[in-house]
Short mmCIF file of C-alpha atoms in Angstrom, two decimals:
data_model
loop_
_atom_site.label_atom_id
_atom_site.label_comp_id
_atom_site.label_asym_id
_atom_site.label_seq_id
_atom_site.Cartn_x
_atom_site.Cartn_y
_atom_site.Cartn_z
CA MET J 97 31.38 11.58 -32.74
CA ASN J 98 27.83 11.90 -31.46
CA GLN J 99 27.20 10.52 -27.99
CA SER J 100 24.39 8.08 -27.35
CA LEU J 101 21.62 8.95 -24.91
CA THR J 102 23.03 6.33 -22.55
CA GLU J 103 26.45 7.99 -22.57
CA ILE J 104 24.93 11.44 -22.06
CA GLY J 105 22.82 10.07 -19.22
CA GLU J 106 25.93 8.71 -17.52
CA GLU J 107 27.57 12.14 -17.73
CA VAL J 108 24.44 13.79 -16.34
CA LEU J 109 24.35 11.42 -13.36
CA LYS J 110 28.04 12.01 -12.74
CA ILE J 111 27.45 15.76 -12.53
CA LEU J 112 24.41 15.31 -10.28
CA LYS J 113 26.49 13.26 -7.87
CA GLU J 114 29.71 15.28 -7.97
CA GLU J 115 28.57 18.92 -8.11
CA ASP J 116 27.01 20.61 -5.09
CA ARG J 117 25.03 23.69 -6.28
CA PHE J 118 22.18 23.51 -8.77
CA GLN J 119 19.46 25.67 -10.26
CA VAL J 120 16.47 23.90 -11.83
CA VAL J 121 14.07 25.57 -14.26
CA THR J 122 11.34 24.60 -16.69
CA HIS J 123 9.33 26.42 -19.35
CA VAL J 124 7.02 29.37 -18.77
CA PHE J 125 3.36 28.52 -18.12
CA PRO J 126 4.50 25.19 -16.62
CA ASP J 127 2.33 22.11 -17.08
CA GLY J 128 2.20 18.78 -15.28
CA ASP J 129 5.32 17.44 -16.95
CA GLY J 130 7.36 20.59 -16.31
CA ILE J 131 6.30 20.79 -12.67
CA GLY J 132 6.55 17.04 -12.05
CA SER J 133 10.04 16.80 -13.53
CA SER J 134 11.22 19.90 -11.66
CA LEU J 135 10.02 18.67 -8.27
CA ALA J 136 11.34 15.14 -8.83
CA THR J 137 14.77 16.53 -9.72
CA TYR J 138 14.67 18.89 -6.73
CA LYS J 139 13.87 16.02 -4.35
CA LEU J 140 16.61 13.81 -5.80
CA LEU J 141 19.23 16.53 -5.37
CA LYS J 142 18.06 17.28 -1.82
CA ASN J 143 18.29 13.56 -1.04
CA LEU J 144 21.88 13.68 -2.28
CA GLY J 145 22.63 16.58 0.08
CA LYS J 146 22.93 19.25 -2.62
CA LYS J 147 22.05 22.95 -2.54
CA VAL J 148 19.18 23.42 -4.98
CA GLN J 149 17.14 26.34 -6.21
CA VAL J 150 14.02 25.57 -8.23
CA HIS J 151 11.32 28.00 -9.27
CA ILE J 152 8.64 28.70 -11.85
CA ASP J 153 7.45 31.97 -13.35
CA SER J 154 3.98 31.88 -11.78
CA THR J 155 1.98 30.54 -8.88
CA VAL J 156 1.70 26.78 -8.70
CA PRO J 157 -1.41 25.73 -10.71
CA TYR J 158 -4.06 24.42 -8.33
CA GLN J 159 -3.94 20.97 -10.01
CA TYR J 160 -0.38 20.43 -8.76
CA GLN J 161 -0.43 21.96 -5.30
CA PHE J 162 -0.85 18.46 -3.83
CA LEU J 163 2.65 17.45 -4.95
CA PRO J 164 5.37 17.14 -2.30
CA GLN J 165 7.46 20.31 -1.85
CA ALA J 166 5.27 22.22 -4.34
CA GLN J 167 5.71 25.32 -2.19
CA VAL J 168 9.43 25.54 -3.06
CA LEU J 169 8.50 26.50 -6.63
CA THR J 170 7.39 29.95 -5.49
CA GLU J 171 9.93 30.54 -2.72
CA ARG J 172 12.21 33.54 -3.06
CA VAL J 173 15.35 32.51 -4.93
CA LEU J 174 18.46 33.74 -3.11
CA PRO J 175 20.82 35.44 -5.58
CA GLU J 176 23.80 35.02 -3.25
CA VAL J 177 23.63 31.24 -3.63
CA ARG J 178 25.50 30.85 -6.90
CA ALA J 179 24.79 27.60 -8.73
CA ARG J 180 27.40 25.86 -10.87
CA VAL J 181 24.88 23.76 -12.76
CA LEU J 182 21.68 24.80 -14.52
CA ILE J 183 19.23 21.99 -15.23
CA VAL J 184 16.61 22.92 -17.85
CA LEU J 185 13.67 20.53 -17.98
CA ASP J 186 10.95 20.08 -20.61
CA SER J 187 11.89 23.17 -22.63
CA SER J 188 12.83 23.20 -26.29
CA ASP J 189 14.67 26.51 -26.14
CA LEU J 190 16.28 28.80 -23.57
CA ALA J 191 13.97 31.61 -24.68
CA ARG J 192 11.01 29.68 -23.22
CA ILE J 193 12.32 29.07 -19.69
CA ALA J 194 11.46 30.85 -16.48
CA PRO J 195 13.96 33.62 -15.63
CA CYS J 196 17.20 32.48 -14.02
CA THR J 197 18.89 34.35 -11.17
CA GLN J 198 22.25 34.14 -12.92
CA GLU J 199 23.56 34.92 -16.38
CA MET J 200 23.98 31.87 -18.60
CA GLU J 201 27.75 32.27 -18.81
CA GLU J 202 27.99 31.95 -15.02
CA PHE J 203 27.01 28.28 -15.12
CA GLU J 204 29.74 25.68 -15.46
CA TYR J 205 27.25 23.25 -16.98
CA ILE J 206 23.86 23.63 -18.62
CA ILE J 207 22.03 20.30 -18.71
CA ASN J 208 19.15 20.13 -21.17
CA VAL J 209 16.67 17.28 -20.56
CA ASP J 210 13.75 17.35 -22.95
CA HIS J 211 11.57 15.32 -25.33
CA HIS J 212 10.45 18.01 -27.81
CA HIS J 213 11.58 17.14 -31.33
CA HIS J 214 12.35 20.79 -32.16
CA ASN J 215 14.80 21.17 -29.27
CA SER J 216 17.58 23.64 -30.12
CA GLN J 217 20.31 21.61 -28.34
CA PHE J 218 21.30 24.62 -26.20
CA GLY J 219 23.04 22.77 -23.36
CA HIS J 220 26.56 21.63 -22.65
CA LEU J 221 24.86 18.25 -22.24
CA ASN J 222 21.74 17.67 -24.35
CA MET J 223 19.74 14.68 -23.22
CA VAL J 224 16.96 14.98 -25.78
CA ASP J 225 14.72 12.07 -26.74
CA PRO J 226 11.74 12.92 -29.00
CA GLY J 227 10.63 9.30 -28.66
CA ALA J 228 9.92 9.67 -24.95
CA SER J 229 6.37 10.41 -23.87
CA SER J 230 7.47 13.04 -21.37
CA THR J 231 10.44 14.56 -19.59
CA THR J 232 9.36 12.71 -16.46
CA GLU J 233 9.67 9.45 -18.41
CA MET J 234 13.20 10.40 -19.39
CA LEU J 235 14.09 11.17 -15.78
CA PHE J 236 12.60 7.90 -14.57
CA TYR J 237 14.80 5.86 -16.87
CA LEU J 238 17.79 8.05 -16.04
CA PHE J 239 17.29 7.41 -12.30
CA TRP J 240 15.99 3.83 -12.45
CA GLU J 241 18.38 1.29 -10.91
CA LYS J 242 21.05 4.03 -10.55
CA VAL J 243 19.69 6.22 -7.76
CA GLU J 244 16.94 5.68 -5.21
CA ILE J 245 13.50 6.87 -6.29
CA ASP J 246 11.56 7.63 -3.11
CA TYR J 247 7.79 8.04 -2.82
CA ASP J 248 7.84 11.83 -3.27
CA MET J 249 9.86 11.52 -6.46
CA ALA J 250 7.63 8.71 -7.70
CA LEU J 251 4.48 10.79 -7.16
CA CYS J 252 5.93 13.73 -9.11
CA LEU J 253 7.18 11.53 -11.94
CA TYR J 254 3.85 9.71 -12.24
CA THR J 255 1.92 12.99 -12.34
CA GLY J 256 4.05 14.31 -15.20
CA LEU J 257 3.62 11.04 -17.09
CA VAL J 258 -0.16 11.08 -16.68
CA PHE J 259 -0.39 14.67 -17.91
CA ASP J 260 1.79 14.37 -20.99
CA THR J 261 0.28 11.07 -22.14
CA GLY J 262 -3.24 12.47 -21.74
CA ARG J 263 -4.00 9.88 -19.06
CA PHE J 264 -2.35 7.20 -21.26
CA GLN J 265 -4.59 8.00 -24.23
CA TYR J 266 -2.29 10.00 -26.54
CA ALA J 267 -0.26 8.42 -29.32
CA ASN J 268 2.96 8.99 -27.34
CA THR J 269 1.91 6.33 -24.80
CA THR J 270 4.20 3.31 -25.17
CA GLN J 271 5.14 0.09 -23.43
CA ARG J 272 7.90 2.05 -21.66
CA SER J 273 5.30 4.48 -20.33
CA HIS J 274 3.25 1.67 -18.82
CA HIS J 275 6.36 -0.05 -17.46
CA MET J 276 7.28 3.21 -15.73
CA ALA J 277 3.74 3.60 -14.35
CA SER J 278 3.77 0.04 -13.04
CA HIS J 279 7.07 0.57 -11.25
CA LEU J 280 5.93 3.85 -9.67
CA ILE J 281 2.66 2.30 -8.51
CA GLY J 282 4.81 -0.39 -6.93
CA LEU J 283 6.54 2.38 -4.97
CA GLY J 284 3.22 3.42 -3.48
CA VAL J 285 1.72 5.89 -5.96
CA ASN J 286 -2.08 5.75 -5.97
CA PRO J 287 -3.35 6.46 -9.52
CA ASN J 288 -6.79 7.53 -8.26
CA TYR J 289 -5.20 10.04 -5.87
CA VAL J 290 -3.31 11.64 -8.75
CA PHE J 291 -6.33 11.58 -11.07
CA ARG J 292 -8.65 13.17 -8.50
CA ASN J 293 -6.21 15.98 -7.73
CA VAL J 294 -5.30 16.80 -11.32
CA TYR J 295 -8.63 16.25 -13.08
CA GLU J 296 -11.41 16.21 -10.47
CA ASN J 297 -10.33 19.10 -8.28
CA GLN J 298 -12.10 21.94 -10.06
CA PRO J 299 -12.68 25.18 -8.10
CA PRO J 300 -16.15 26.76 -7.75
CA GLY J 301 -17.07 28.85 -10.77
CA VAL J 302 -15.43 26.56 -13.30
CA LEU J 303 -18.74 25.47 -14.83
CA ASP J 304 -19.64 29.04 -15.71
CA LEU J 305 -16.20 29.52 -17.25
CA TYR J 306 -16.61 26.39 -19.38
CA ALA J 307 -20.12 27.48 -20.38
CA ARG J 308 -18.82 30.84 -21.60
CA ALA J 309 -15.94 29.23 -23.51
CA LEU J 310 -18.14 26.60 -25.17
CA GLN J 311 -20.72 29.20 -26.20
CA ARG J 312 -17.93 31.08 -27.96
CA ALA J 313 -16.65 28.00 -29.81
CA HIS J 314 -16.60 28.24 -33.59
CA PHE J 315 -15.90 25.38 -35.99
CA HIS J 316 -14.17 26.44 -39.23
CA ARG J 317 -15.12 23.49 -41.42
CA ASP J 318 -12.94 24.57 -44.35
CA THR J 319 -9.75 24.22 -42.29
CA GLY J 320 -10.87 21.72 -39.64
CA LEU J 321 -10.08 24.26 -36.91
CA ILE J 322 -12.28 24.74 -33.87
CA HIS J 323 -11.44 27.61 -31.58
CA SER J 324 -12.68 29.43 -28.53
CA TYR J 325 -11.29 31.92 -26.05
CA VAL J 326 -11.14 32.70 -22.35
CA LYS J 327 -10.98 36.34 -21.33
CA LEU J 328 -9.04 37.60 -18.34
CA GLN J 329 -12.31 39.03 -17.05
CA ASP J 330 -13.84 35.53 -17.09
CA LEU J 331 -11.22 34.39 -14.59
CA GLN J 332 -11.50 37.52 -12.48
CA ASP J 333 -15.30 37.24 -12.25
CA HIS J 334 -14.94 33.97 -10.33
CA SER J 335 -11.48 34.47 -8.78
CA LEU J 336 -10.12 31.63 -10.92
CA SER J 337 -6.47 30.99 -11.70
CA PHE J 338 -5.10 30.94 -15.24
CA SER J 339 -4.53 27.18 -15.13
CA VAL J 340 -8.26 26.42 -14.77
CA SER J 341 -8.72 27.06 -18.51
CA GLU J 342 -6.54 24.05 -19.42
CA ARG J 343 -9.49 21.67 -19.70
CA VAL J 344 -11.51 23.70 -22.23
CA ILE J 345 -9.50 22.41 -25.16
CA ASP J 346 -10.33 18.78 -24.35
CA PHE J 347 -14.01 19.46 -25.04
CA LEU J 348 -13.23 21.17 -28.36
CA ARG J 349 -10.86 18.46 -29.55
CA SER J 350 -13.51 15.77 -29.07
CA VAL J 351 -15.86 17.19 -31.74
CA ARG J 352 -16.21 15.01 -34.84
CA GLY J 353 -14.49 16.44 -37.92
CA VAL J 354 -12.05 18.61 -35.99
CA THR J 355 -8.43 18.56 -37.13
CA VAL J 356 -6.98 21.23 -34.82
CA ALA J 357 -8.44 22.68 -31.62
CA ALA J 358 -7.25 26.05 -30.32
CA VAL J 359 -8.02 27.99 -27.16
CA PHE J 360 -6.98 31.63 -26.85
CA LYS J 361 -6.34 32.37 -23.17
CA GLU J 362 -5.98 36.06 -22.43
CA TYR J 363 -3.42 37.25 -19.90
CA GLU J 364 -1.80 40.57 -19.05
CA LYS J 365 0.54 40.63 -22.08
CA GLY J 366 -1.76 39.21 -24.73
CA TYR J 367 -2.84 35.64 -25.40
CA ARG J 368 -1.46 32.21 -24.66
CA ILE J 369 -2.75 29.87 -27.38
CA SER J 370 -3.02 26.14 -26.76
CA LEU J 371 -3.23 23.80 -29.75
CA ARG J 372 -4.31 20.16 -29.94
CA SER J 373 -4.31 17.85 -32.94
CA THR J 374 -6.61 14.94 -33.58
CA GLY J 375 -3.87 13.25 -35.59
CA ASP J 376 -3.91 14.77 -39.07
CA GLN J 377 -1.82 17.86 -38.28
CA ASP J 378 1.51 18.32 -36.49
CA VAL J 379 0.60 21.29 -34.30
CA SER J 380 4.19 21.67 -33.09
CA LYS J 381 5.13 22.90 -36.57
CA ILE J 382 2.27 25.38 -36.48
CA ALA J 383 3.29 26.62 -33.03
CA LEU J 384 6.92 26.87 -34.14
CA SER J 385 5.92 29.24 -36.94
CA PHE J 386 4.61 31.58 -34.21
CA GLY J 387 7.74 31.25 -32.07
CA GLY J 388 6.28 28.59 -29.80
CA GLY J 389 6.75 24.86 -29.60
CA GLY J 390 5.47 21.57 -28.29
CA HIS J 391 4.61 18.13 -29.60
CA PRO J 392 2.87 16.91 -32.76
CA MET J 393 -0.37 16.39 -30.81
CA ALA J 394 -0.11 19.25 -28.30
CA ALA J 395 1.64 22.60 -28.62
CA GLY J 396 1.31 26.28 -27.86
CA PHE J 397 2.57 29.80 -28.41
CA GLU J 398 2.05 33.38 -27.26
CA TRP J 399 0.54 36.26 -29.21
CA HIS J 400 0.90 39.92 -28.28
CA GLY J 401 -1.71 41.44 -30.56
CA GLU J 402 -5.34 41.22 -31.64
CA MET J 403 -6.93 37.77 -31.48
CA ALA J 404 -8.60 38.19 -34.90
CA ALA J 405 -5.24 38.70 -36.61
CA CYS J 406 -3.81 35.63 -34.92
CA LEU J 407 -6.84 33.53 -35.83
CA MET J 408 -6.52 34.48 -39.49
CA ARG J 409 -2.85 33.58 -39.57
CA LEU J 410 -3.50 30.37 -37.66
CA GLN J 411 -5.92 29.19 -40.32
CA GLN J 412 -3.40 30.05 -43.03
CA GLU J 413 -0.74 27.99 -41.24
CA ILE J 414 -3.10 25.02 -40.92
CA GLN J 415 -3.75 25.12 -44.67
CA ARG J 416 -0.05 25.54 -45.43
CA GLN J 417 1.21 22.70 -43.25
CA PRO J 418 1.11 19.22 -44.80
CA LYS J 419 -1.12 16.58 -43.28
CA SER J 420 0.58 14.20 -40.84
CA LYS J 421 -0.88 11.19 -42.57
#
């Protein structure tokens, strides 16, 4: 018999309280929801007196360096501290997580907490709710009235919520999202403080980067796709981090007539492609066809080849996928 989310949540809380050694991971190229949920879970477990290892596969994006304990995400993970429980946050598949220090079979429990609707149910416990706006929203309602949510946790949870709801503008924003935000603000979170750090904290040189990307933008009217790209050299010219290119896609998505916006972001192994939908296409299905994943309105994948070949296939996938409405 299938367990309800409430029953799974009770089992998850039981493990969090009874076990003593944990490893926490999220997906590669972590975003606000992945980082916020990871740090909130880390702080909860530390508050409970547990041994916790949490790390990401990159430096902490500048937008999230203000979060409490953000430095632990890049600390050296000690292999001699063997965790019994692996907590995987905001990842639809084990293939997309940051590397673990242990083999999967070494964990007594793998807890999968996620809101992607293509989640592969890889955990011993799968707390997966595609109806949730974010993984941080899921954690909030898991913790709420059952464990203490302190200010540090509240700040991390709120930041993840703001990011994955597009500042409460995306279609995944619900009454539960606003209820969560209200409660966290009541715990002391300052919405303007979060907004300024995440969205108005751009490093010098970002305007030139945006200018280059917007000059390269091309609108394919036959498919409704608009795309641009950011070269590795663009970032190096101004000593910019990879995460600074996140905002480019928001400009492209806002153009009238666009169905899908795509930004090709070059890195050492190829390209990381971000996709956004304006509502007519489920971009998670498109990303899935490339081995990626995400949400109907926001998704992504990696490409280890020529950008032109990827762009051609991307347009074919857009034409092949049925309209969302």
